[in-house]
Coordinates of C-alpha atoms in Angstrom, one line a residue:
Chain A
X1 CA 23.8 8.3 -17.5
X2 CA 25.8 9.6 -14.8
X3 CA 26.9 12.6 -16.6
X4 CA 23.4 14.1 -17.3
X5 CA 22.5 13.2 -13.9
X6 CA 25.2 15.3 -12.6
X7 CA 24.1 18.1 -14.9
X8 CA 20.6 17.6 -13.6
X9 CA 21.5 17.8 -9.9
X10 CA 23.3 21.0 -10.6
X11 CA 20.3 22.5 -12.3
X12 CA 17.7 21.6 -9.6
X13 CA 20.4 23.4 -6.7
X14 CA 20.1 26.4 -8.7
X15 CA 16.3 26.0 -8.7
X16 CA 16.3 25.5 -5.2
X17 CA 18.7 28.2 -5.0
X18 CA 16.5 30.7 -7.2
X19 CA 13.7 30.1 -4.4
X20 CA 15.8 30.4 -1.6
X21 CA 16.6 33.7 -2.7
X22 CA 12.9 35.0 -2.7
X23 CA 13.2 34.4 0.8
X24 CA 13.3 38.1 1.9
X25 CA 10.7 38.7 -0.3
X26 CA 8.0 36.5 -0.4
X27 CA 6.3 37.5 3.3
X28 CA 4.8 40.2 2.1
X29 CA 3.0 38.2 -0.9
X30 CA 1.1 35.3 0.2
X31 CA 0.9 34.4 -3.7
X32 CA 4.3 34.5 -3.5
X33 CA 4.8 32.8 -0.3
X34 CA 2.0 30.1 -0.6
X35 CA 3.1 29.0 -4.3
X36 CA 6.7 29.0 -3.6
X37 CA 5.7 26.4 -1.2
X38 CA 4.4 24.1 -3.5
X39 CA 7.3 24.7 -5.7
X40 CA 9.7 24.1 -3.1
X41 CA 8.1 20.9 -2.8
X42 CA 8.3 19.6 -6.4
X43 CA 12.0 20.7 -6.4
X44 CA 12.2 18.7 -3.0
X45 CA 11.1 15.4 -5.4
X46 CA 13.3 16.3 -7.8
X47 CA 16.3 16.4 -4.9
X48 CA 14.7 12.7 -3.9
X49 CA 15.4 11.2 -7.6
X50 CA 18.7 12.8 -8.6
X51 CA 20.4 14.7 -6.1
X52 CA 20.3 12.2 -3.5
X53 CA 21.9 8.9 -5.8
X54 CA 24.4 11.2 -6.8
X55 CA 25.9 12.1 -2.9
X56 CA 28.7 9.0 -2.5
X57 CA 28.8 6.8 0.3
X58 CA 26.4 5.7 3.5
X59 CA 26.7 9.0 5.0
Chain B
X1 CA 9.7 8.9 -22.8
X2 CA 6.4 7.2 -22.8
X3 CA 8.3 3.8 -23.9
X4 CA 10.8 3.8 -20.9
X5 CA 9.7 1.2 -18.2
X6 CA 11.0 3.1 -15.8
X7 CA 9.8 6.1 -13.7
X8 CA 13.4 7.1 -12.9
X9 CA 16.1 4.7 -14.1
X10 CA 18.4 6.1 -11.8
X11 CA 16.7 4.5 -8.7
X12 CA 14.9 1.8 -9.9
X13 CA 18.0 0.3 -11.7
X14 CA 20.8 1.4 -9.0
X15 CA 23.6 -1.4 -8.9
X16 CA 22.4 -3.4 -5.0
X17 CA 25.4 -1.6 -3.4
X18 CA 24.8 1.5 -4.5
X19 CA 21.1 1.5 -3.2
X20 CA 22.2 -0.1 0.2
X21 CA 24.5 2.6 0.3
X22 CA 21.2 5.6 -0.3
X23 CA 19.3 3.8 1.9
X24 CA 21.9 3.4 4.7
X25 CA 22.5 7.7 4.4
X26 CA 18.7 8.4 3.8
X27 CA 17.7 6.0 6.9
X28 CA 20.3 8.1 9.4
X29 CA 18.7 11.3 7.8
X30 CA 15.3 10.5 9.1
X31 CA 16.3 8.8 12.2
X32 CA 18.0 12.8 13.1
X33 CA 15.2 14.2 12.2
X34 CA 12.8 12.0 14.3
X35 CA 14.9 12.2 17.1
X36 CA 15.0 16.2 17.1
X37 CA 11.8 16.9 16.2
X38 CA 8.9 14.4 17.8
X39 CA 8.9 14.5 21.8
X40 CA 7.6 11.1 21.5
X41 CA 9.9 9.5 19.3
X42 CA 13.0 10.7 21.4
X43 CA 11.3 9.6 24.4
X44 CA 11.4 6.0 23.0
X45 CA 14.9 6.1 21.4
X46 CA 16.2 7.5 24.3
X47 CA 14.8 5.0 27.1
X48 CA 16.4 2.6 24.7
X49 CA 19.7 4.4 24.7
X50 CA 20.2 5.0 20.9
X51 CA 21.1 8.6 19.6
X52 CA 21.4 9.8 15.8
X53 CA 25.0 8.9 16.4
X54 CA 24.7 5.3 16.8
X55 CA 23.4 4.8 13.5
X56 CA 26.5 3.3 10.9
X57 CA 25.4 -0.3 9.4
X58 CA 22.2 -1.6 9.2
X59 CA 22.6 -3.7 12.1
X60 CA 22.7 -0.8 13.9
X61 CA 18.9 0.1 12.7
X62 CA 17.9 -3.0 14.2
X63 CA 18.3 -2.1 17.3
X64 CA 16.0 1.3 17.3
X65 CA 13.1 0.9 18.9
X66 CA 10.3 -0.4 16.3
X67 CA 6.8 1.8 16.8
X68 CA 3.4 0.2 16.7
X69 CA 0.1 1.2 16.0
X70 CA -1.2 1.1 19.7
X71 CA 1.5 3.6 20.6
X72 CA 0.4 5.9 17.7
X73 CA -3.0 6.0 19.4
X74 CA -1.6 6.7 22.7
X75 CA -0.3 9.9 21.7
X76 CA -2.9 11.4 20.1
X77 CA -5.8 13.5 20.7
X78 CA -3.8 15.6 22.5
X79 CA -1.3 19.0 21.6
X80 CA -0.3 19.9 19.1
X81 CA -3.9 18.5 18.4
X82 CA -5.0 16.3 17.0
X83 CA -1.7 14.5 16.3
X84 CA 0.4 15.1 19.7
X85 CA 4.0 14.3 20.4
X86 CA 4.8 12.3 17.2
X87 CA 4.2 15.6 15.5
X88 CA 7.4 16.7 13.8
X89 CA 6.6 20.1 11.9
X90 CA 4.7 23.0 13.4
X91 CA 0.7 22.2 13.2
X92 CA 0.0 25.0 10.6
X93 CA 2.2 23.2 8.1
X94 CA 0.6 20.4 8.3
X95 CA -2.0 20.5 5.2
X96 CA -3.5 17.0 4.7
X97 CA -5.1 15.4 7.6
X98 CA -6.0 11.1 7.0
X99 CA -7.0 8.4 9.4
X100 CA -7.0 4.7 9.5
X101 CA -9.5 2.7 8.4
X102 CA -10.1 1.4 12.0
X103 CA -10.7 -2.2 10.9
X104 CA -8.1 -2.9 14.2
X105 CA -9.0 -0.2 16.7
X106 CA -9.1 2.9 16.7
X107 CA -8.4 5.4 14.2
X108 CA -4.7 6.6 13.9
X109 CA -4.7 10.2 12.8
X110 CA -1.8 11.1 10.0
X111 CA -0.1 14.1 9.7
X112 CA 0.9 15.6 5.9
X113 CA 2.7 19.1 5.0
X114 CA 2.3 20.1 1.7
X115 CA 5.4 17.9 0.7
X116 CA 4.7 14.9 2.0
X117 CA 1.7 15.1 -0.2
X118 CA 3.9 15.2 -3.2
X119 CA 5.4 12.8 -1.4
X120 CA 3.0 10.4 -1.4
X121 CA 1.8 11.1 -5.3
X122 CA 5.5 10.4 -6.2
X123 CA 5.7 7.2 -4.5
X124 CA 2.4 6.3 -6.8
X125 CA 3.8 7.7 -10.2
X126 CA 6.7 4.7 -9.3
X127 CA 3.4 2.7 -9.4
X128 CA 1.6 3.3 -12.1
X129 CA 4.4 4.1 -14.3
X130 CA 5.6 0.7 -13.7
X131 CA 1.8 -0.6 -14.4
X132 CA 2.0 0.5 -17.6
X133 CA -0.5 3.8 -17.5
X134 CA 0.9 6.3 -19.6
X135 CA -0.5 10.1 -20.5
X136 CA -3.0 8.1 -23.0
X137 CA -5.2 7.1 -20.2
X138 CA -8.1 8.2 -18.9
X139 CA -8.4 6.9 -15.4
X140 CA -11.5 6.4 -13.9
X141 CA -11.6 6.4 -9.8
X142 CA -15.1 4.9 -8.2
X143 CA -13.7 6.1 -4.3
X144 CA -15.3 8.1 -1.7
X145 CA -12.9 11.0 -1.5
X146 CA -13.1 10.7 2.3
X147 CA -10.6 10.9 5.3
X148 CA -9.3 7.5 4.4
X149 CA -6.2 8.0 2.2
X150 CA -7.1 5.1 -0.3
X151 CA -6.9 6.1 -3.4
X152 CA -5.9 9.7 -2.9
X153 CA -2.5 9.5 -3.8
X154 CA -2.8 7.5 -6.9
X155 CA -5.7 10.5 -8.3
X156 CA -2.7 12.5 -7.7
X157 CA 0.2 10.2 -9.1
X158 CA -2.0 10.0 -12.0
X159 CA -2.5 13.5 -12.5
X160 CA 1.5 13.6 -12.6
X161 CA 2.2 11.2 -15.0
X162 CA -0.1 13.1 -17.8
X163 CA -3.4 10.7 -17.4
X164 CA -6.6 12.3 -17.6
X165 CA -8.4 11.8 -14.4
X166 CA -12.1 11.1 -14.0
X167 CA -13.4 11.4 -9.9
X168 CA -15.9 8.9 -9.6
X169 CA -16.9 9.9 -5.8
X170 CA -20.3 10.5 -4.9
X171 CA -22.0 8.3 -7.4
X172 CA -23.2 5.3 -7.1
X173 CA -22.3 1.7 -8.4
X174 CA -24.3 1.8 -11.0
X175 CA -23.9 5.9 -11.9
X176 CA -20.0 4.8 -11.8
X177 CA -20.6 1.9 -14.4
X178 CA -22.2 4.2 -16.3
X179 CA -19.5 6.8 -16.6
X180 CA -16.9 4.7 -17.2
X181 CA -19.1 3.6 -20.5
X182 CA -19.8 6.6 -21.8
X183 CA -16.1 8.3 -21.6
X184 CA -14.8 5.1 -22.3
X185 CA -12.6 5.2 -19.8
X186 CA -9.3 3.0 -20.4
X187 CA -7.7 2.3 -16.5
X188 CA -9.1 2.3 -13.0
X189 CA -8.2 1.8 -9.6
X190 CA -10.0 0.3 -6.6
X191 CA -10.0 -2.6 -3.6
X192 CA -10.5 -6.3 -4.9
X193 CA -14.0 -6.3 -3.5
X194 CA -15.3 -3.5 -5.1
X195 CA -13.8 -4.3 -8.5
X196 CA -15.8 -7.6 -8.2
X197 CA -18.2 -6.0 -7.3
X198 CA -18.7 -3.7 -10.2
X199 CA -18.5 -6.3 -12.7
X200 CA -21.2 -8.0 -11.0
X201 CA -23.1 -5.3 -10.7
X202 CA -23.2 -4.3 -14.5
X203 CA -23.9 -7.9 -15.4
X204 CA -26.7 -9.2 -13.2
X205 CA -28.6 -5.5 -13.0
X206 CA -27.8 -4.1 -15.9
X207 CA -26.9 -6.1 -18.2
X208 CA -24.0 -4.7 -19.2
X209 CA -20.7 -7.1 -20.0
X210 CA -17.3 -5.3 -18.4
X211 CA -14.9 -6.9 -20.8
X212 CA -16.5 -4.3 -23.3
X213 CA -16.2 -1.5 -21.1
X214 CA -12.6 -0.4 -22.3
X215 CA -11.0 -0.8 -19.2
X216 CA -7.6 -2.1 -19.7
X217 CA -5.9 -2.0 -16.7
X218 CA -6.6 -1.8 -13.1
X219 CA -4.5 -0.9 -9.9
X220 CA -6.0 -3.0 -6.8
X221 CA -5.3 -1.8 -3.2
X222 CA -6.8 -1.8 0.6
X223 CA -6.6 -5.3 0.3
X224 CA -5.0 -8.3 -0.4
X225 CA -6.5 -9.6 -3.1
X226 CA -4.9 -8.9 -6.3
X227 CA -1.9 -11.1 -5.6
X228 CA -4.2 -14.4 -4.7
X229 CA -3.7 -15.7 -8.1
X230 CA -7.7 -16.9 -8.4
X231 CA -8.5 -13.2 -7.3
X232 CA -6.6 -11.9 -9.9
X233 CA -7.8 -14.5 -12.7
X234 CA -11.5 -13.8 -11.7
X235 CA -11.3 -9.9 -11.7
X236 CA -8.9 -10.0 -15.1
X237 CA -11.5 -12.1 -16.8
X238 CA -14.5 -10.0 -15.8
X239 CA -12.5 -6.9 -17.3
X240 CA -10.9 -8.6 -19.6
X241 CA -8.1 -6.3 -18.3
X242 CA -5.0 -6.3 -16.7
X243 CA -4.7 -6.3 -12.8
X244 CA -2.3 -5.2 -10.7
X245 CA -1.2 -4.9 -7.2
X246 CA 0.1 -2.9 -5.0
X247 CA 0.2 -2.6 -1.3
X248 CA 0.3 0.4 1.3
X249 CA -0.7 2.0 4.3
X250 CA -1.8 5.5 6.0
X251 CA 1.1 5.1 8.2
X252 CA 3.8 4.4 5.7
X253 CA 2.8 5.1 2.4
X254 CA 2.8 3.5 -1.3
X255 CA 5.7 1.5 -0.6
X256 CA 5.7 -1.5 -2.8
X257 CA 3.9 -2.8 -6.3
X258 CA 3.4 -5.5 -9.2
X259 CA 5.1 -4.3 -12.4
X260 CA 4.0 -4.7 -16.0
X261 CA 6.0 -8.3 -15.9
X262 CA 3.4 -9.5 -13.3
X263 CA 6.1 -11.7 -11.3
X264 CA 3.9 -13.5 -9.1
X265 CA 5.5 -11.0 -6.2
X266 CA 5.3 -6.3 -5.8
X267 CA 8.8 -5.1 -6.0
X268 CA 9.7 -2.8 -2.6
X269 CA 10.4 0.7 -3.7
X270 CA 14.1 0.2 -2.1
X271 CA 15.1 3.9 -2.6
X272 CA 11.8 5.7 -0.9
X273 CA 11.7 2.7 2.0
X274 CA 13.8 0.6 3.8
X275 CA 12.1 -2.8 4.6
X276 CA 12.9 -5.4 7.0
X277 CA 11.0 -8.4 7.9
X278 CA 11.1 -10.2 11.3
X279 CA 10.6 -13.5 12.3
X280 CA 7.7 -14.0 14.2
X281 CA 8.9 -15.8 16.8
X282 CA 12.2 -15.1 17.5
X283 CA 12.8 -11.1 16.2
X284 CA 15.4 -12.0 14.0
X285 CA 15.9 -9.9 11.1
X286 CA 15.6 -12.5 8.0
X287 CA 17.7 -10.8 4.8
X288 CA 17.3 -14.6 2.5
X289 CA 14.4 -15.8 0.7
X290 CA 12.2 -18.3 1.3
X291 CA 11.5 -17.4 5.1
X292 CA 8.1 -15.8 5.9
X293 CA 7.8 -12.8 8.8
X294 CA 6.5 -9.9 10.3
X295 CA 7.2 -6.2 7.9
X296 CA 8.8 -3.7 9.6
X297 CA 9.5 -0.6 7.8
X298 CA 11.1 2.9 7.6
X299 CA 9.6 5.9 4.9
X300 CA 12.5 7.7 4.5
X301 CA 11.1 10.9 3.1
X302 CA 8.2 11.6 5.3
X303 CA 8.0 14.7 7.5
X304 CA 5.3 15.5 9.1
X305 CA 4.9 12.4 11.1
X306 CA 7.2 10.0 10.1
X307 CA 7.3 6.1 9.9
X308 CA 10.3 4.8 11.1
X309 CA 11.1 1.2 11.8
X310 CA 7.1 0.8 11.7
X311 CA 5.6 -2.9 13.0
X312 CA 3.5 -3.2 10.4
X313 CA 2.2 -6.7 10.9
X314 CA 2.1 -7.4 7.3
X315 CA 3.6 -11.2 6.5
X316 CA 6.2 -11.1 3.5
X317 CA 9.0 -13.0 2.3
X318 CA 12.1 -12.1 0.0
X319 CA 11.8 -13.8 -3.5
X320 CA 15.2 -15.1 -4.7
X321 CA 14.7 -14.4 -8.2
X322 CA 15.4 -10.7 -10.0
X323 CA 12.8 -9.6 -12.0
X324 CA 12.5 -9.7 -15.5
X325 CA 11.4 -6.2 -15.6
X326 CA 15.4 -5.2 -14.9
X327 CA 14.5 -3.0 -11.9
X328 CA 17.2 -3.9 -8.7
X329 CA 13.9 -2.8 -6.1
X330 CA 13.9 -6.2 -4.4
X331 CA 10.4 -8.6 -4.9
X332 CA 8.6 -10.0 -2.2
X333 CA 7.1 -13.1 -3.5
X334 CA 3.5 -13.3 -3.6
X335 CA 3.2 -9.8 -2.4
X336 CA 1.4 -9.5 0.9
X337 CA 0.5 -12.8 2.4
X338 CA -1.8 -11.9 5.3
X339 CA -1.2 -10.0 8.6
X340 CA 0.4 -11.6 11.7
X341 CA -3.0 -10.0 13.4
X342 CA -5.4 -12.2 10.6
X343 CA -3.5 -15.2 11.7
X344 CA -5.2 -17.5 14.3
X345 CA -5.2 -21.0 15.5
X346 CA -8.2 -22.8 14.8
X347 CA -7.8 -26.7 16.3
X348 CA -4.2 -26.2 16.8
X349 CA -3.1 -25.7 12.8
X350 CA -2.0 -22.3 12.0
X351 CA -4.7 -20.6 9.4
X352 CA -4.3 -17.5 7.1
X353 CA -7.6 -16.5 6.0
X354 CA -6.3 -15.9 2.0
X355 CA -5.4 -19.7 1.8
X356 CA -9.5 -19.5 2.0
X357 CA -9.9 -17.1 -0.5
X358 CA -7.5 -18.5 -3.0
X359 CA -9.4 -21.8 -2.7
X360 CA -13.1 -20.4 -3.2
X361 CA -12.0 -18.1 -6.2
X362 CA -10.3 -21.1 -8.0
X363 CA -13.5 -23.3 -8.2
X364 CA -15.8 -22.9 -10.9
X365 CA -19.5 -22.5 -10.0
X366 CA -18.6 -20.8 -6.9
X367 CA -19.4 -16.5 -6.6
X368 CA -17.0 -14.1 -5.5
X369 CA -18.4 -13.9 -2.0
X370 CA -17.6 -16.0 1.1
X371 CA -17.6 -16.0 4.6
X372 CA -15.9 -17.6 7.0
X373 CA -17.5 -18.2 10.9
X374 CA -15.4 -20.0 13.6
X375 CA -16.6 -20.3 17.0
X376 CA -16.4 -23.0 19.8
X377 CA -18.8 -26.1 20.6
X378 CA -17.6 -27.0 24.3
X379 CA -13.6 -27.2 23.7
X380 CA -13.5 -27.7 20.2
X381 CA -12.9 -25.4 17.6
X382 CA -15.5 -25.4 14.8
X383 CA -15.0 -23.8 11.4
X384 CA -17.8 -22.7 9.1
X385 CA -17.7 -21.7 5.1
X386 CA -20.5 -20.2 3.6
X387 CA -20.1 -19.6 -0.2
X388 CA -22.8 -18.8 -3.0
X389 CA -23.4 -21.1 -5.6
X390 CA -23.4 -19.2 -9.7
X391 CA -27.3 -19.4 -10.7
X392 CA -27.2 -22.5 -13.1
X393 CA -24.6 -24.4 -11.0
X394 CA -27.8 -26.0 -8.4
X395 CA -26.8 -29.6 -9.8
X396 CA -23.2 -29.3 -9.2
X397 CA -23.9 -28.4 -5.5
X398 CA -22.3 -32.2 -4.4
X399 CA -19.0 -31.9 -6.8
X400 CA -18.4 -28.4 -5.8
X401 CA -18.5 -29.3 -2.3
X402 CA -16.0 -32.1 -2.4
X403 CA -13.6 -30.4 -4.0
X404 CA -13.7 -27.7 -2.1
X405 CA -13.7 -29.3 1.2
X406 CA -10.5 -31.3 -1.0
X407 CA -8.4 -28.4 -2.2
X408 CA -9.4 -26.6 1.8
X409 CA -7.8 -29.6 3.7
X410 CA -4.6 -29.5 1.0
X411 CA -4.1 -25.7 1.6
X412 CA -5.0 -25.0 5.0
X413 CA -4.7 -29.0 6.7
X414 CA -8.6 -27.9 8.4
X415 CA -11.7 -29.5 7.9
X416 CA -14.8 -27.4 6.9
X417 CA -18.4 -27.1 7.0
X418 CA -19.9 -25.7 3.9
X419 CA -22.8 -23.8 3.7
X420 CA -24.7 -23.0 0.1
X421 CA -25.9 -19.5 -0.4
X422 CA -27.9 -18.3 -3.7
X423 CA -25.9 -16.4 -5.1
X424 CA -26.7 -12.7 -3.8
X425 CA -27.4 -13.8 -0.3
X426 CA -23.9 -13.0 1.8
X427 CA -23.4 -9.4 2.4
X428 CA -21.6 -7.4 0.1
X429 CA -18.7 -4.7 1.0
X430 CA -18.6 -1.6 -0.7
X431 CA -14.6 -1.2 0.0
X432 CA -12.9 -3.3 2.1
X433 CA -14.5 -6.6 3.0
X434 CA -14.4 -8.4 6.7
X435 CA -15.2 -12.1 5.5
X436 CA -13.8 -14.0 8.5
X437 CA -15.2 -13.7 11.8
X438 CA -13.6 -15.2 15.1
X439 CA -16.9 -15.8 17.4
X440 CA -14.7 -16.9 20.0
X441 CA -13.0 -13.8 20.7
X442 CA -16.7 -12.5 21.6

């Protein structure tokens, strides 16, 4: 299991990543803007499931 | 995928360590985040001398500054309005506005951005997932839609997981009752009172018989109810469906529930919240089972206005046994027992008001509904029982009575008057139900 969740995590960062880079962008298009929201917060569930087992330790 | 128990098998199975370890790093997370971002939260940690830094074992938590309800209210109704100082996002991201039911006091507003909301219907798809509602269902919900979160979340959760969703707001009992028959719907969810309610009502006005409805499982909440093991019985055999339980709250969230197993407990969902329970009387953090105390608990994940080391007043204790189910998320046995508030002395013996219930809806002949009156002659405590007798039952009146005033003195050491009622006569709740009133706090 841990291998595909490995591979998962680094798929969802790039998601995340793909968003972030709309950044400049989505201002002047509150279609853009509002929905990238929403997305952001799905991939922010995603983060929750699989990104955040994966980081070692207590922090 | 539909066969897999498990939401996420990542979390729900995580080897104990592991998940002490997520919790440990996701409780600092929040804890930094409160700190730098609600005026009122620093205020608090900081009078008590605890900075984000502080925090590196969990009996380090224990010593931040636990938040209750009253506070909450203090804060509000004032800027950012109507949430004030607790506030940790800028107002206009905050999309969802929700309030307590106000069954204690006044109504605590609650804050949710756009992602908390997807918060909140995640924490639910744990739920029902582990209830056993798959894409197949079509899931009726007979709730008002109103500024009470209730059911909200789990519309939502059941939208994610692929169930077809049927908004049963607006009509009425019977209208609902109706619907549910003619889309033959397969899974509901609702409060104990009002899922007792409905059957009652489509047997006794309209003659129609719930176990042939098609409703094969149901998700109780607002209330306990579905974890009193008579409660259950009753509304599983007016269904003929499966019941289960789960337990939440406008401040914290969907934070525990029954699985398919049914383990006489709801499992915590250890990796979204961190719980701790309290003794009572002495503060003391109690990590073994067997020992009852006060909840207080920590959403991890929750933005806008978050719950951190919450006094929830709920009474729980740890089961000792793992759950056949295979998910590591801790059980508390017998899910929610009562609320430290519910509690009360009457004559001098210590009396949670489901010990009542329990008793009433394991005797046959007796209806769902009770009440329970104390109040004071002179000095003395007096408590009262009224309870409806099932039409048909008239000649049993004398058994029923000693056995309930029997099984009442074995579970809750009091002695009772009981009143009769035809069945039909107590009041009935349309949601959550107040059966026990205190006269001698008036």
């Amino acid at each position: 299991m841990d291998a595909n969740v490995e591979k998962i995590s680094i798929e969802i960062e790039k998601l995340k990543s793909s968003i972030e880079r709309l950044e400049d962008v989505r201002q002047d298009f509150p279609a853009l803007d509002l929905n990238l929201k929403r997305i952001m917060a799905g991939v922010k569930m995603l983060e929750l499931n699989f990104v955040d087992p994966l980081e070692e330790g207590p922090g | 995928m539909d066969k897999t128990p498990f939401w996420n098998p990542l979390l729900e199975t995580m080897d104990l360590e592991k998940l002490k370890n997520l919790q440990l790093k996701k409780f600092k997370r929040i804890f930094a985040w409160t700190y730098d971002r609600s005026r009122f939260h620093r205020s608090l940690y900081d009078r008590a001398g605890i900075r984000p830094e502080d925090i590196r074992s969990f009996e380090d938590i224990r010593h931040v500054p636990k938040v209750e309800k009253s506070m909450m209210r203090d804060v509000q109704r004032k800027d950012p309005f109507p949430y004030g100082d607790a506030l940790c996002v800028p107002l206009e991201e905050v999309s969802e506005f929700r309030q307590t039911s106000g069954t204690t006091g006044q109504p605590v507003y609650q804050a949710d951005t756009w992602q908390d909301w997807e918060w909140w219907s995640e924490c639910w798809a744990y739920i029902l997932w582990a209830q056993g509602y798959r894409p197949s269902d079509r899931m009726f919900i007979p709730f008002g839609y109103n500024v009470f979160v209730a059911f909200w979340a789990g519309h939502y959760a059941a939208e994610k997981i692929g169930c077809e969703v049927v908004p049963g707001g607006v009509l009425d009992t019977q209208a609902r009752i109706l619907k549910i028959q003619e889309l033959r719907a397969t899974a509901m969810m609702a409060t104990p009172t009002y899922v007792l309610g409905m059957a009652d009502t489509a047997k006794t006005k309209m003659n129609i018989d719930p176990t042939e409805l098609g409703i094969r499982r149901i998700t109780c909440a607002g209330e306990p109810g579905a974890s009193i093991p008579s409660t259950k019985e009753r509304m599983q055999n007016a269904w003929n469906a499966r019941v289960f339980d789960h337990a939440g709250a406008t401040e914290i969230g969907a934070w525990s529930f029954e699985c398919e197993c049914q383990p006489g407990g709801m499992h915590v969902n250890d990796a979204f919240f961190l719980v701790e329970i309290e003794d009572i009387d002495t503060g003391e953090i109690i990590d073994v089972p067997g020992r009852r105390g006060k909840m207080v608990i920590t959403a991890f994940d929750r933005m806008a206005q978050p719950c951190v080391r919450f006094d929830a007043k709920d009474i729980i204790e740890w089961d000792p046994k793992p759950c056949a189910c295979g998910r590591t998320f801790r059980l508390i046995k017998g899910g929610v027992v009562g609320r430290a508030d519910d509690i009360t002395k009457v004559k001098g013996v210590l009396l949670a008001p489901s010990a009542i219930e329990e008793v009433v809806r394991g005797i046959e002949g007796l209806g769902n509904e009770y009440e329970v009156v104390v109040d004071k002659l002179g000095d003395i405590d007096r408590i009262k029982l009224k309870v409806e007798l099932i039409p048909g039952q008239e000649d049993r009146t004398q058994a029923i009575e000693a056995e309930l005033k029997d099984q009442l003195r074995l579970k809750t050491n009091l002695g009772y008057r009981i009143e009769f009622y035809d069945h039909g006569r107590l009041p009935r709740y349309d949601v959550k139900a107040r059966r026990f009133r205190d006269m001698r706090k008036k």
